[in-house]
mmCIF file of C-alpha atoms in Angstrom:
data_model
loop_
_atom_site.group_PDB
_atom_site.id
_atom_site.type_symbol
_atom_site.label_atom_id
_atom_site.label_comp_id
_atom_site.label_asym_id
_atom_site.label_seq_id
_atom_site.Cartn_x
_atom_site.Cartn_y
_atom_site.Cartn_z
ATOM 1 C CA MET Q 244 -12.732 -166.069 -72.726
ATOM 2 C CA ARG Q 245 -11.547 -165.985 -68.994
ATOM 3 C CA SER Q 246 -13.822 -168.138 -66.952
ATOM 4 C CA ILE Q 247 -15.309 -166.747 -63.698
ATOM 5 C CA ALA Q 248 -14.024 -169.285 -61.863
ATOM 6 C CA LEU Q 249 -10.015 -168.304 -62.993
ATOM 7 C CA ALA Q 250 -11.490 -164.479 -62.500
ATOM 8 C CA LEU Q 251 -11.920 -165.477 -58.787
ATOM 9 C CA ALA Q 252 -8.010 -166.003 -58.739
ATOM 10 C CA LEU Q 253 -6.871 -162.715 -60.229
ATOM 11 C CA LEU Q 254 -7.243 -160.086 -57.240
ATOM 12 C CA PRO Q 255 -4.286 -157.995 -56.649
ATOM 13 C CA ALA Q 256 -4.608 -155.428 -53.887
ATOM 14 C CA SER Q 257 -5.475 -151.522 -54.785
ATOM 15 C CA ALA Q 258 -6.036 -147.972 -53.164
ATOM 16 C CA GLY Q 259 -8.964 -148.019 -51.547
ATOM 17 C CA ALA Q 260 -12.349 -146.355 -52.887
ATOM 18 C CA GLN Q 261 -12.322 -143.126 -51.431
ATOM 19 C CA ASP Q 262 -8.804 -142.731 -51.932
ATOM 20 C CA LEU Q 263 -9.122 -142.651 -55.526
ATOM 21 C CA LEU Q 264 -11.777 -140.042 -55.541
ATOM 22 C CA ASP Q 265 -9.171 -137.987 -54.104
ATOM 23 C CA LEU Q 266 -6.218 -138.329 -56.720
ATOM 24 C CA SER Q 267 -5.426 -136.659 -59.621
ATOM 25 C CA TRP Q 268 -6.165 -138.451 -63.052
ATOM 26 C CA GLU Q 269 -2.283 -139.276 -63.425
ATOM 27 C CA GLU Q 270 -2.142 -140.242 -59.637
ATOM 28 C CA VAL Q 271 -5.312 -143.033 -60.810
ATOM 29 C CA VAL Q 272 -2.986 -143.752 -63.988
ATOM 30 C CA GLU Q 273 -0.291 -144.856 -61.965
ATOM 31 C CA GLU Q 274 -2.025 -146.548 -59.381
ATOM 32 C CA ALA Q 275 -3.272 -148.823 -61.757
ATOM 33 C CA ARG Q 276 -0.591 -149.192 -63.989
ATOM 34 C CA GLY Q 277 0.956 -152.720 -64.155
ATOM 35 C CA GLY Q 278 -2.049 -154.355 -62.961
ATOM 36 C CA GLU Q 279 -5.414 -155.846 -64.445
ATOM 37 C CA VAL Q 280 -9.235 -155.817 -64.871
ATOM 38 C CA ASN Q 281 -11.405 -158.110 -64.958
ATOM 39 C CA PHE Q 282 -14.316 -156.975 -67.438
ATOM 40 C CA PHE Q 283 -17.437 -159.159 -67.372
ATOM 41 C CA LEU Q 284 -19.537 -158.725 -70.256
ATOM 42 C CA TRP Q 285 -22.690 -161.129 -72.485
ATOM 43 C CA GLY Q 286 -20.021 -163.318 -74.510
ATOM 44 C CA GLY Q 287 -22.530 -164.255 -77.566
ATOM 45 C CA ALA Q 288 -21.091 -161.935 -80.033
ATOM 46 C CA ASP Q 289 -17.551 -162.801 -81.835
ATOM 47 C CA ASN Q 290 -17.544 -159.459 -82.970
ATOM 48 C CA ILE Q 291 -17.951 -158.158 -79.315
ATOM 49 C CA ASN Q 292 -15.823 -159.969 -77.965
ATOM 50 C CA ARG Q 293 -12.698 -159.482 -80.711
ATOM 51 C CA TYR Q 294 -13.538 -155.420 -80.286
ATOM 52 C CA VAL Q 295 -13.083 -155.841 -76.085
ATOM 53 C CA SER Q 296 -10.173 -158.472 -75.643
ATOM 54 C CA GLU Q 297 -7.853 -157.068 -79.252
ATOM 55 C CA TYR Q 298 -8.701 -153.104 -79.294
ATOM 56 C CA LEU Q 299 -9.301 -152.193 -75.817
ATOM 57 C CA GLY Q 300 -7.157 -155.034 -74.541
ATOM 58 C CA GLY Q 301 -4.295 -152.979 -76.782
ATOM 59 C CA LEU Q 302 -5.446 -149.721 -75.905
ATOM 60 C CA LEU Q 303 -4.617 -150.729 -71.849
ATOM 61 C CA LYS Q 304 -1.139 -152.012 -73.548
ATOM 62 C CA PRO Q 305 0.543 -148.727 -72.818
ATOM 63 C CA TYR Q 306 -0.580 -148.591 -69.319
ATOM 64 C CA GLU Q 307 0.711 -151.944 -68.708
ATOM 65 C CA ILE Q 308 -2.626 -153.076 -67.995
ATOM 66 C CA THR Q 309 -4.189 -156.955 -68.517
ATOM 67 C CA LEU Q 310 -7.366 -156.736 -69.711
ATOM 68 C CA ASN Q 311 -9.391 -159.806 -68.625
ATOM 69 C CA ARG Q 312 -12.531 -160.386 -70.653
ATOM 70 C CA VAL Q 313 -14.807 -162.933 -68.858
ATOM 71 C CA GLY Q 314 -17.881 -163.673 -70.898
ATOM 72 C CA VAL Q 315 -20.958 -164.504 -69.153
ATOM 73 C CA ALA Q 316 -24.535 -165.569 -71.000
ATOM 74 C CA ASP Q 317 -26.322 -163.367 -68.841
ATOM 75 C CA THR Q 318 -25.108 -160.231 -66.716
ATOM 76 C CA THR Q 319 -27.069 -161.122 -63.764
ATOM 77 C CA GLU Q 320 -24.535 -164.101 -63.373
ATOM 78 C CA ALA Q 321 -22.007 -161.095 -62.438
ATOM 79 C CA VAL Q 322 -24.344 -159.244 -60.496
ATOM 80 C CA ASN Q 323 -25.120 -162.517 -58.687
ATOM 81 C CA LEU Q 324 -21.253 -163.003 -58.252
ATOM 82 C CA VAL Q 325 -21.085 -159.797 -56.756
ATOM 83 C CA LEU Q 326 -24.023 -160.088 -54.333
ATOM 84 C CA GLY Q 327 -22.462 -163.322 -52.830
ATOM 85 C CA GLU Q 328 -18.906 -161.583 -52.437
ATOM 86 C CA LYS Q 329 -21.323 -159.237 -50.136
ATOM 87 C CA ALA Q 330 -22.849 -161.551 -48.386
ATOM 88 C CA ALA Q 331 -19.634 -163.456 -47.708
ATOM 89 C CA GLY Q 332 -17.726 -160.035 -46.146
ATOM 90 C CA ASN Q 333 -15.537 -159.338 -49.058
ATOM 91 C CA ASP Q 334 -16.177 -155.315 -49.453
ATOM 92 C CA ASN Q 335 -12.718 -155.027 -50.666
ATOM 93 C CA GLU Q 336 -11.276 -157.898 -53.029
ATOM 94 C CA GLY Q 337 -14.244 -158.721 -55.399
ATOM 95 C CA ALA Q 338 -13.570 -160.609 -58.526
ATOM 96 C CA VAL Q 339 -15.915 -158.632 -61.122
ATOM 97 C CA ASP Q 340 -13.560 -155.167 -61.963
ATOM 98 C CA LEU Q 341 -16.360 -153.709 -64.529
ATOM 99 C CA ILE Q 342 -19.829 -155.188 -65.535
ATOM 100 C CA TRP Q 343 -21.482 -154.595 -69.028
ATOM 101 C CA ILE Q 344 -24.708 -153.513 -67.825
ATOM 102 C CA ASN Q 345 -28.277 -152.144 -67.847
ATOM 103 C CA GLY Q 346 -32.097 -152.199 -66.889
ATOM 104 C CA GLU Q 347 -32.928 -154.132 -63.977
ATOM 105 C CA ASN Q 348 -29.144 -155.516 -63.410
ATOM 106 C CA PHE Q 349 -28.423 -151.747 -62.998
ATOM 107 C CA ARG Q 350 -31.184 -151.552 -60.293
ATOM 108 C CA THR Q 351 -30.103 -154.765 -58.216
ATOM 109 C CA MET Q 352 -26.398 -153.357 -58.350
ATOM 110 C CA MET Q 353 -27.841 -149.936 -56.778
ATOM 111 C CA GLU Q 354 -31.146 -151.776 -54.439
ATOM 112 C CA ALA Q 355 -28.464 -153.539 -52.948
ATOM 113 C CA ASP Q 356 -25.708 -150.283 -53.026
ATOM 114 C CA LEU Q 357 -23.303 -152.391 -54.444
ATOM 115 C CA ALA Q 358 -22.312 -149.975 -57.774
ATOM 116 C CA TYR Q 359 -19.107 -147.892 -56.681
ATOM 117 C CA CYS Q 360 -20.224 -144.129 -57.447
ATOM 118 C CA GLY Q 361 -19.304 -140.311 -57.844
ATOM 119 C CA TYR Q 362 -16.208 -140.605 -59.788
ATOM 120 C CA THR Q 363 -17.291 -139.463 -63.624
ATOM 121 C CA ASP Q 364 -15.953 -136.109 -63.159
ATOM 122 C CA LEU Q 365 -12.404 -138.011 -62.764
ATOM 123 C CA LEU Q 366 -12.384 -139.114 -66.083
ATOM 124 C CA PRO Q 367 -10.937 -136.993 -68.658
ATOM 125 C CA ASN Q 368 -12.927 -137.966 -71.982
ATOM 126 C CA ALA Q 369 -16.503 -137.404 -69.707
ATOM 127 C CA GLU Q 370 -16.091 -133.837 -71.841
ATOM 128 C CA TYR Q 371 -17.442 -135.635 -74.566
ATOM 129 C CA VAL Q 372 -20.610 -136.864 -72.968
ATOM 130 C CA ASP Q 373 -23.784 -134.967 -72.403
ATOM 131 C CA TRP Q 374 -24.600 -135.787 -68.892
ATOM 132 C CA GLN Q 375 -27.924 -134.054 -68.564
ATOM 133 C CA SER Q 376 -29.349 -136.326 -71.216
ATOM 134 C CA PRO Q 377 -32.319 -138.465 -70.155
ATOM 135 C CA ALA Q 378 -30.913 -140.814 -72.494
ATOM 136 C CA ILE Q 379 -27.679 -140.733 -70.811
ATOM 137 C CA ALA Q 380 -28.584 -139.609 -66.829
ATOM 138 C CA TYR Q 381 -31.544 -142.548 -66.593
ATOM 139 C CA ASP Q 382 -31.066 -146.218 -67.215
ATOM 140 C CA PHE Q 383 -34.854 -147.364 -67.664
ATOM 141 C CA GLY Q 384 -36.133 -144.905 -66.016
ATOM 142 C CA LEU Q 385 -33.432 -145.033 -62.517
ATOM 143 C CA ALA Q 386 -31.240 -142.264 -62.670
ATOM 144 C CA THR Q 387 -27.657 -143.172 -62.883
ATOM 145 C CA GLU Q 388 -26.509 -140.663 -60.086
ATOM 146 C CA GLY Q 389 -22.581 -141.199 -61.492
ATOM 147 C CA CYS Q 390 -22.559 -144.678 -60.738
ATOM 148 C CA GLU Q 391 -22.395 -145.845 -64.823
ATOM 149 C CA VAL Q 392 -20.377 -144.791 -67.597
ATOM 150 C CA PRO Q 393 -22.559 -144.615 -71.032
ATOM 151 C CA TRP Q 394 -21.060 -147.062 -73.407
ATOM 152 C CA SER Q 395 -23.529 -147.561 -76.507
ATOM 153 C CA GLY Q 396 -26.984 -146.511 -77.792
ATOM 154 C CA ALA Q 397 -29.092 -149.414 -78.927
ATOM 155 C CA GLN Q 398 -32.199 -149.723 -80.234
ATOM 156 C CA PHE Q 399 -34.963 -153.139 -81.233
ATOM 157 C CA ALA Q 400 -35.116 -154.134 -85.092
ATOM 158 C CA PHE Q 401 -36.666 -157.001 -86.509
ATOM 159 C CA ALA Q 402 -34.991 -158.879 -89.612
ATOM 160 C CA TYR Q 403 -36.360 -160.938 -92.243
ATOM 161 C CA ASP Q 404 -34.488 -162.872 -95.473
ATOM 162 C CA SER Q 405 -35.475 -160.972 -98.832
ATOM 163 C CA ALA Q 406 -34.391 -163.742 -100.823
ATOM 164 C CA ARG Q 407 -37.269 -165.130 -98.988
ATOM 165 C CA MET Q 408 -40.138 -162.487 -98.181
ATOM 166 C CA ASP Q 409 -41.004 -159.414 -100.238
ATOM 167 C CA GLU Q 410 -42.282 -157.064 -97.720
ATOM 168 C CA PRO Q 411 -42.040 -158.327 -94.002
ATOM 169 C CA PRO Q 412 -44.802 -157.433 -91.068
ATOM 170 C CA ARG Q 413 -44.071 -153.672 -89.994
ATOM 171 C CA SER Q 414 -46.205 -154.274 -86.658
ATOM 172 C CA ILE Q 415 -46.502 -155.783 -83.673
ATOM 173 C CA GLU Q 416 -49.988 -156.484 -84.640
ATOM 174 C CA ALA Q 417 -48.553 -158.039 -88.250
ATOM 175 C CA ILE Q 418 -45.910 -160.042 -86.688
ATOM 176 C CA LEU Q 419 -48.601 -161.453 -85.060
ATOM 177 C CA ASP Q 420 -50.749 -162.532 -87.671
ATOM 178 C CA PHE Q 421 -47.922 -163.582 -89.426
ATOM 179 C CA ALA Q 422 -46.675 -166.288 -87.038
ATOM 180 C CA ARG Q 423 -50.811 -167.258 -87.262
ATOM 181 C CA GLU Q 424 -50.543 -167.564 -90.932
ATOM 182 C CA ASN Q 425 -47.592 -169.185 -91.032
ATOM 183 C CA PRO Q 426 -47.144 -172.178 -88.326
ATOM 184 C CA GLY Q 427 -43.937 -172.514 -86.990
ATOM 185 C CA GLN Q 428 -42.267 -169.762 -88.783
ATOM 186 C CA PHE Q 429 -42.094 -167.513 -85.927
ATOM 187 C CA THR Q 430 -40.902 -167.546 -81.869
ATOM 188 C CA TYR Q 431 -38.802 -165.598 -79.533
ATOM 189 C CA PRO Q 432 -36.742 -166.416 -76.914
ATOM 190 C CA ALA Q 433 -38.187 -166.801 -73.472
ATOM 191 C CA PRO Q 434 -37.772 -164.396 -70.688
ATOM 192 C CA PRO Q 435 -35.320 -163.515 -69.185
ATOM 193 C CA ASP Q 436 -33.517 -163.316 -71.899
ATOM 194 C CA PHE Q 437 -33.139 -160.015 -72.639
ATOM 195 C CA ASN Q 438 -34.290 -159.619 -76.437
ATOM 196 C CA GLY Q 439 -36.695 -162.365 -75.778
ATOM 197 C CA ALA Q 440 -38.199 -160.222 -72.795
ATOM 198 C CA ALA Q 441 -38.222 -157.051 -75.070
ATOM 199 C CA PHE Q 442 -40.218 -159.419 -77.652
ATOM 200 C CA VAL Q 443 -42.868 -159.624 -75.101
ATOM 201 C CA ARG Q 444 -42.575 -155.296 -73.847
ATOM 202 C CA HIS Q 445 -43.694 -154.723 -77.440
ATOM 203 C CA VAL Q 446 -46.867 -157.414 -76.780
ATOM 204 C CA PHE Q 447 -47.017 -155.258 -73.489
ATOM 205 C CA TYR Q 448 -46.830 -152.073 -75.399
ATOM 206 C CA GLU Q 449 -49.067 -153.012 -77.975
ATOM 207 C CA VAL Q 450 -52.237 -154.211 -75.976
ATOM 208 C CA ALA Q 451 -51.533 -151.172 -73.794
ATOM 209 C CA GLY Q 452 -52.188 -148.762 -76.479
ATOM 210 C CA GLY Q 453 -48.686 -147.563 -76.580
ATOM 211 C CA PRO Q 454 -46.027 -147.227 -73.579
ATOM 212 C CA ASP Q 455 -47.874 -143.936 -72.157
ATOM 213 C CA ARG Q 456 -50.303 -145.784 -69.411
ATOM 214 C CA LEU Q 457 -46.932 -147.752 -68.609
ATOM 215 C CA LEU Q 458 -44.657 -145.117 -67.879
ATOM 216 C CA GLY Q 459 -42.893 -143.970 -64.531
ATOM 217 C CA ASP Q 460 -44.106 -145.357 -61.465
ATOM 218 C CA PHE Q 461 -45.448 -148.798 -61.130
ATOM 219 C CA ASP Q 462 -49.256 -149.091 -61.620
ATOM 220 C CA GLN Q 463 -50.289 -152.609 -59.994
ATOM 221 C CA GLN Q 464 -53.792 -152.009 -61.411
ATOM 222 C CA VAL Q 465 -52.990 -150.783 -65.118
ATOM 223 C CA PHE Q 466 -50.314 -153.873 -65.326
ATOM 224 C CA ASP Q 467 -53.084 -156.608 -64.356
ATOM 225 C CA GLU Q 468 -55.447 -155.152 -66.987
ATOM 226 C CA VAL Q 469 -52.677 -155.061 -69.755
ATOM 227 C CA ALA Q 470 -51.167 -158.155 -68.475
ATOM 228 C CA GLY Q 471 -53.967 -160.313 -68.451
ATOM 229 C CA GLU Q 472 -54.661 -159.614 -72.384
ATOM 230 C CA THR Q 473 -51.429 -160.418 -73.392
ATOM 231 C CA TRP Q 474 -51.109 -163.422 -71.400
ATOM 232 C CA GLU Q 475 -53.900 -164.388 -73.099
ATOM 233 C CA LEU Q 476 -53.236 -163.041 -76.507
ATOM 234 C CA LEU Q 477 -49.459 -165.291 -76.233
ATOM 235 C CA ASN Q 478 -50.968 -168.511 -75.047
ATOM 236 C CA GLU Q 479 -53.204 -168.447 -77.750
ATOM 237 C CA LEU Q 480 -50.164 -167.815 -80.056
ATOM 238 C CA GLU Q 481 -48.016 -170.759 -79.182
ATOM 239 C CA PRO Q 482 -49.447 -173.693 -81.439
ATOM 240 C CA SER Q 483 -48.366 -171.158 -83.886
ATOM 241 C CA LEU Q 484 -44.926 -170.921 -82.780
ATOM 242 C CA TRP Q 485 -41.931 -173.208 -83.756
ATOM 243 C CA ARG Q 486 -42.106 -176.081 -82.220
ATOM 244 C CA GLU Q 487 -45.815 -175.591 -81.508
ATOM 245 C CA GLY Q 488 -44.577 -173.480 -78.732
ATOM 246 C CA ALA Q 489 -43.666 -176.424 -76.700
ATOM 247 C CA THR Q 490 -40.468 -174.683 -76.171
ATOM 248 C CA TYR Q 491 -38.815 -171.446 -76.383
ATOM 249 C CA PRO Q 492 -35.131 -170.977 -77.615
ATOM 250 C CA THR Q 493 -33.150 -169.966 -74.239
ATOM 251 C CA SER Q 494 -31.117 -167.070 -75.781
ATOM 252 C CA ILE Q 495 -30.747 -165.145 -78.337
ATOM 253 C CA THR Q 496 -27.814 -166.721 -79.831
ATOM 254 C CA GLN Q 497 -30.017 -169.748 -79.965
ATOM 255 C CA LEU Q 498 -33.032 -167.421 -82.126
ATOM 256 C CA GLN Q 499 -30.423 -166.196 -84.362
ATOM 257 C CA GLN Q 500 -29.403 -170.065 -85.637
ATOM 258 C CA LEU Q 501 -32.608 -170.448 -86.094
ATOM 259 C CA PHE Q 502 -33.077 -167.869 -88.070
ATOM 260 C CA ALA Q 503 -29.642 -168.574 -89.985
ATOM 261 C CA ASN Q 504 -31.013 -172.451 -90.727
ATOM 262 C CA GLY Q 505 -34.230 -170.818 -92.279
ATOM 263 C CA GLU Q 506 -36.295 -172.521 -89.453
ATOM 264 C CA VAL Q 507 -37.577 -169.890 -88.303
ATOM 265 C CA ALA Q 508 -38.542 -166.744 -90.927
ATOM 266 C CA LEU Q 509 -38.303 -163.660 -88.609
ATOM 267 C CA SER Q 510 -35.256 -162.531 -86.061
ATOM 268 C CA PHE Q 511 -35.022 -160.012 -84.170
ATOM 269 C CA GLU Q 512 -31.889 -158.154 -82.008
ATOM 270 C CA TYR Q 513 -31.590 -155.364 -80.013
ATOM 271 C CA ASN Q 514 -28.400 -154.282 -81.679
ATOM 272 C CA PRO Q 515 -29.408 -155.074 -85.134
ATOM 273 C CA SER Q 516 -25.582 -154.154 -86.167
ATOM 274 C CA GLN Q 517 -25.200 -157.580 -85.264
ATOM 275 C CA PHE Q 518 -27.337 -158.819 -88.589
ATOM 276 C CA GLY Q 519 -24.402 -156.635 -90.684
ATOM 277 C CA ALA Q 520 -21.617 -159.101 -87.910
ATOM 278 C CA GLY Q 521 -23.651 -162.231 -89.003
ATOM 279 C CA VAL Q 522 -23.538 -161.505 -92.691
ATOM 280 C CA GLU Q 523 -20.256 -160.653 -92.954
ATOM 281 C CA ALA Q 524 -19.031 -163.799 -90.711
ATOM 282 C CA GLY Q 525 -20.584 -166.308 -93.002
ATOM 283 C CA GLN Q 526 -23.978 -166.875 -90.309
ATOM 284 C CA PHE Q 527 -26.919 -165.360 -92.106
ATOM 285 C CA PRO Q 528 -26.820 -164.563 -96.236
ATOM 286 C CA GLU Q 529 -26.384 -161.472 -97.847
ATOM 287 C CA THR Q 530 -30.254 -161.535 -98.523
ATOM 288 C CA VAL Q 531 -30.968 -160.146 -95.384
ATOM 289 C CA ARG Q 532 -32.388 -156.726 -94.135
ATOM 290 C CA SER Q 533 -33.168 -155.463 -90.699
ATOM 291 C CA TYR Q 534 -35.984 -152.973 -90.264
ATOM 292 C CA GLY Q 535 -37.919 -150.971 -87.465
ATOM 293 C CA LEU Q 536 -41.942 -150.955 -86.790
ATOM 294 C CA ASP Q 537 -44.164 -148.635 -88.161
ATOM 295 C CA GLY Q 538 -45.185 -148.041 -84.385
ATOM 296 C CA GLY Q 539 -41.623 -147.712 -82.948
ATOM 297 C CA THR Q 540 -38.825 -149.906 -81.524
ATOM 298 C CA LEU Q 541 -37.594 -150.109 -78.143
ATOM 299 C CA ALA Q 542 -34.158 -147.838 -77.139
ATOM 300 C CA ASN Q 543 -31.481 -147.966 -74.494
ATOM 301 C CA THR Q 544 -28.225 -146.779 -73.508
ATOM 302 C CA ASN Q 545 -26.146 -149.441 -72.086
ATOM 303 C CA TYR Q 546 -23.526 -148.638 -69.732
ATOM 304 C CA THR Q 547 -20.440 -149.832 -67.509
ATOM 305 C CA LEU Q 548 -20.540 -150.688 -63.996
ATOM 306 C CA ILE Q 549 -17.449 -150.817 -61.094
ATOM 307 C CA PRO Q 550 -18.759 -152.564 -58.525
ATOM 308 C CA TYR Q 551 -18.142 -151.391 -54.934
ATOM 309 C CA ASN Q 552 -15.834 -154.130 -53.787
ATOM 310 C CA ALA Q 553 -13.865 -154.212 -57.193
ATOM 311 C CA ALA Q 554 -9.885 -155.048 -56.239
ATOM 312 C CA ASN Q 555 -8.651 -153.296 -59.327
ATOM 313 C CA LYS Q 556 -11.061 -149.911 -59.476
ATOM 314 C CA ALA Q 557 -8.500 -147.746 -60.778
ATOM 315 C CA ALA Q 558 -7.356 -150.027 -63.956
ATOM 316 C CA ALA Q 559 -11.392 -150.145 -64.365
ATOM 317 C CA LEU Q 560 -11.405 -146.068 -64.495
ATOM 318 C CA VAL Q 561 -8.688 -145.818 -67.262
ATOM 319 C CA LEU Q 562 -10.417 -148.935 -69.188
ATOM 320 C CA GLN Q 563 -13.900 -146.648 -69.144
ATOM 321 C CA ASN Q 564 -12.221 -143.567 -69.711
ATOM 322 C CA LEU Q 565 -10.568 -145.486 -72.804
ATOM 323 C CA ILE Q 566 -14.249 -147.090 -73.549
ATOM 324 C CA LEU Q 567 -15.038 -142.826 -73.763
ATOM 325 C CA SER Q 568 -11.969 -142.184 -76.211
ATOM 326 C CA PRO Q 569 -13.450 -140.896 -79.567
ATOM 327 C CA GLU Q 570 -10.903 -143.100 -81.307
ATOM 328 C CA ALA Q 571 -12.486 -146.254 -78.878
ATOM 329 C CA GLN Q 572 -16.317 -144.689 -80.119
ATOM 330 C CA LEU Q 573 -15.457 -144.572 -83.920
ATOM 331 C CA GLU Q 574 -13.556 -147.746 -84.079
ATOM 332 C CA LYS Q 575 -16.745 -149.302 -82.026
ATOM 333 C CA ALA Q 576 -19.173 -147.604 -84.992
ATOM 334 C CA ARG Q 577 -17.320 -149.339 -87.692
ATOM 335 C CA PRO Q 578 -19.609 -151.917 -89.248
ATOM 336 C CA GLU Q 579 -17.171 -154.562 -89.703
ATOM 337 C CA VAL Q 580 -16.137 -153.951 -86.152
ATOM 338 C CA TRP Q 581 -19.380 -153.612 -84.384
ATOM 339 C CA GLY Q 582 -21.833 -150.979 -85.457
ATOM 340 C CA ALA Q 583 -22.640 -149.859 -82.020
ATOM 341 C CA ALA Q 584 -23.952 -146.263 -81.979
ATOM 342 C CA SER Q 585 -21.726 -143.384 -79.783
ATOM 343 C CA VAL Q 586 -22.482 -142.069 -77.033
ATOM 344 C CA LEU Q 587 -20.467 -138.623 -77.380
ATOM 345 C CA VAL Q 588 -22.011 -135.407 -78.501
ATOM 346 C CA GLU Q 589 -20.679 -134.870 -81.559
ATOM 347 C CA ASP Q 590 -19.726 -131.562 -82.183
ATOM 348 C CA ARG Q 591 -17.454 -131.827 -78.937
ATOM 349 C CA LEU Q 592 -15.151 -134.136 -80.925
ATOM 350 C CA PRO Q 593 -12.616 -133.550 -82.996
ATOM 351 C CA SER Q 594 -13.029 -132.171 -86.423
ATOM 352 C CA ASP Q 595 -11.101 -134.860 -87.784
ATOM 353 C CA VAL Q 596 -13.076 -137.674 -85.699
ATOM 354 C CA GLN Q 597 -16.413 -135.895 -86.572
ATOM 355 C CA GLU Q 598 -15.328 -136.125 -90.474
ATOM 356 C CA SER Q 599 -14.667 -140.092 -89.874
ATOM 357 C CA PHE Q 600 -18.262 -140.752 -87.965
ATOM 358 C CA ALA Q 601 -19.822 -139.121 -90.911
ATOM 359 C CA ALA Q 602 -17.874 -140.863 -93.599
ATOM 360 C CA LEU Q 603 -18.304 -144.608 -92.238
ATOM 361 C CA PRO Q 604 -20.025 -146.978 -94.228
ATOM 362 C CA SER Q 605 -23.790 -148.260 -93.756
ATOM 363 C CA HIS Q 606 -24.122 -152.006 -94.081
ATOM 364 C CA PRO Q 607 -27.072 -153.179 -96.334
ATOM 365 C CA SER Q 608 -28.058 -155.463 -93.495
ATOM 366 C CA VAL Q 609 -28.289 -152.982 -91.208
ATOM 367 C CA VAL Q 610 -31.193 -150.689 -90.610
ATOM 368 C CA SER Q 611 -29.873 -147.007 -90.521
ATOM 369 C CA PRO Q 612 -29.904 -145.529 -86.704
ATOM 370 C CA ALA Q 613 -31.616 -142.306 -88.349
ATOM 371 C CA GLU Q 614 -34.147 -144.538 -89.374
ATOM 372 C CA LEU Q 615 -34.875 -146.123 -86.019
ATOM 373 C CA ALA Q 616 -34.872 -142.896 -84.224
ATOM 374 C CA GLY Q 617 -37.224 -141.579 -86.077
ATOM 375 C CA ALA Q 618 -39.643 -143.777 -83.841
ATOM 376 C CA ALA Q 619 -38.225 -144.742 -80.699
ATOM 377 C CA LEU Q 620 -40.115 -145.942 -77.634
ATOM 378 C CA PRO Q 621 -39.335 -145.700 -74.357
ATOM 379 C CA GLU Q 622 -38.346 -148.233 -71.528
ATOM 380 C CA LEU Q 623 -39.880 -148.990 -69.109
ATOM 381 C CA SER Q 624 -38.941 -148.445 -64.993
ATOM 382 C CA ALA Q 625 -36.778 -151.841 -64.040
ATOM 383 C CA ASP Q 626 -40.276 -152.791 -61.235
ATOM 384 C CA TRP Q 627 -42.327 -152.492 -65.219
ATOM 385 C CA ILE Q 628 -40.058 -154.896 -66.295
ATOM 386 C CA ALA Q 629 -39.143 -156.970 -63.360
ATOM 387 C CA ALA Q 630 -43.409 -157.363 -63.314
ATOM 388 C CA ILE Q 631 -43.908 -158.566 -66.875
ATOM 389 C CA GLU Q 632 -40.983 -160.998 -66.762
ATOM 390 C CA ALA Q 633 -42.233 -162.791 -63.794
ATOM 391 C CA GLY Q 634 -45.928 -162.758 -64.836
ATOM 392 C CA TRP Q 635 -44.696 -164.068 -68.547
ATOM 393 C CA ILE Q 636 -42.762 -167.019 -67.297
ATOM 394 C CA GLU Q 637 -45.961 -167.811 -64.467
ATOM 395 C CA THR Q 638 -48.538 -167.339 -67.146
ATOM 396 C CA VAL Q 639 -46.978 -168.072 -70.524
ATOM 397 C CA GLY Q 640 -43.526 -169.811 -69.934
ATOM 398 C CA THR Q 641 -44.955 -172.210 -67.227
ATOM 399 C CA ARG Q 642 -48.584 -173.571 -68.699
#
């Protein structure tokens, strides 16, 4: 894994942004040939890191492009790096060529005019994507506007060890009751950790009576009504949490380690395939099972984005096109590789790839995507998410 400091030194010149949009795809490939691309992404999962470094890196070799995977603990690190470069007047030789991104971080990039846009039609593999689908065209309620390329679908799931528990709690109310009845056996990462903040949103939805009141533009009055009860509920829950709520895990990685050690009885993940990967890696016992909730769980699409000042835009475009290839999406969907859901329209794929997708085995520890999709909850706009996270930090996390 390359460090951010090392990535700062990897800054070869390339064609300007507008120049690339005037080129044919063949010319873009030639512009990228022999170069490199600095891909910043969450580095907390070994299987994802291998897929990126080994598989995607291998796909780039015929183009003589070197893939530098820059692992970060949180996507905000990459976003803040681009923000800092813009403030310093570095508008052409940025260290970040591609970011794995969605949600609040995408909103930050758009509001600060930090995204490279308008190129998606240039990618040959864009033909496999339904760009008009709301699941693709909107990232947490914000129009993607040709500034992102979808990478994977994801839906939140919970997990338990079936050797320790016959039947897990299958609603937010039941999970909170479980925590009260089994002190120390439940916790969640402190926001702004992505997964911890998603759990808090599930509680927020529960208090609101579902997502309907919360969809659309941010409403301060509705927020205040729901937030007051939510923070009261979560503060009252604290003494029942792991370590009596005196501290929270700081990341999903820490929560999964507590779960693996048997210190907590429940876990969760916005990418439930990680439970299968954890079993295969020997982190979790084979009896771990992931599951959805009766009332549904949050679902979203994640993307890749090229910053406006990326030094290697042509190489980033080549990588994005490969990410959208049927072969790369199929490899990513294999449970032993990643198990991430494809973003491609199935009936647009070559028949042999369709057959390969249909033949993919399922992992017993990973809940079926189809089962989860039957009760998918929409994500809120970034304004709502930011307010919920800030409210938790101020009212719950700092008590």
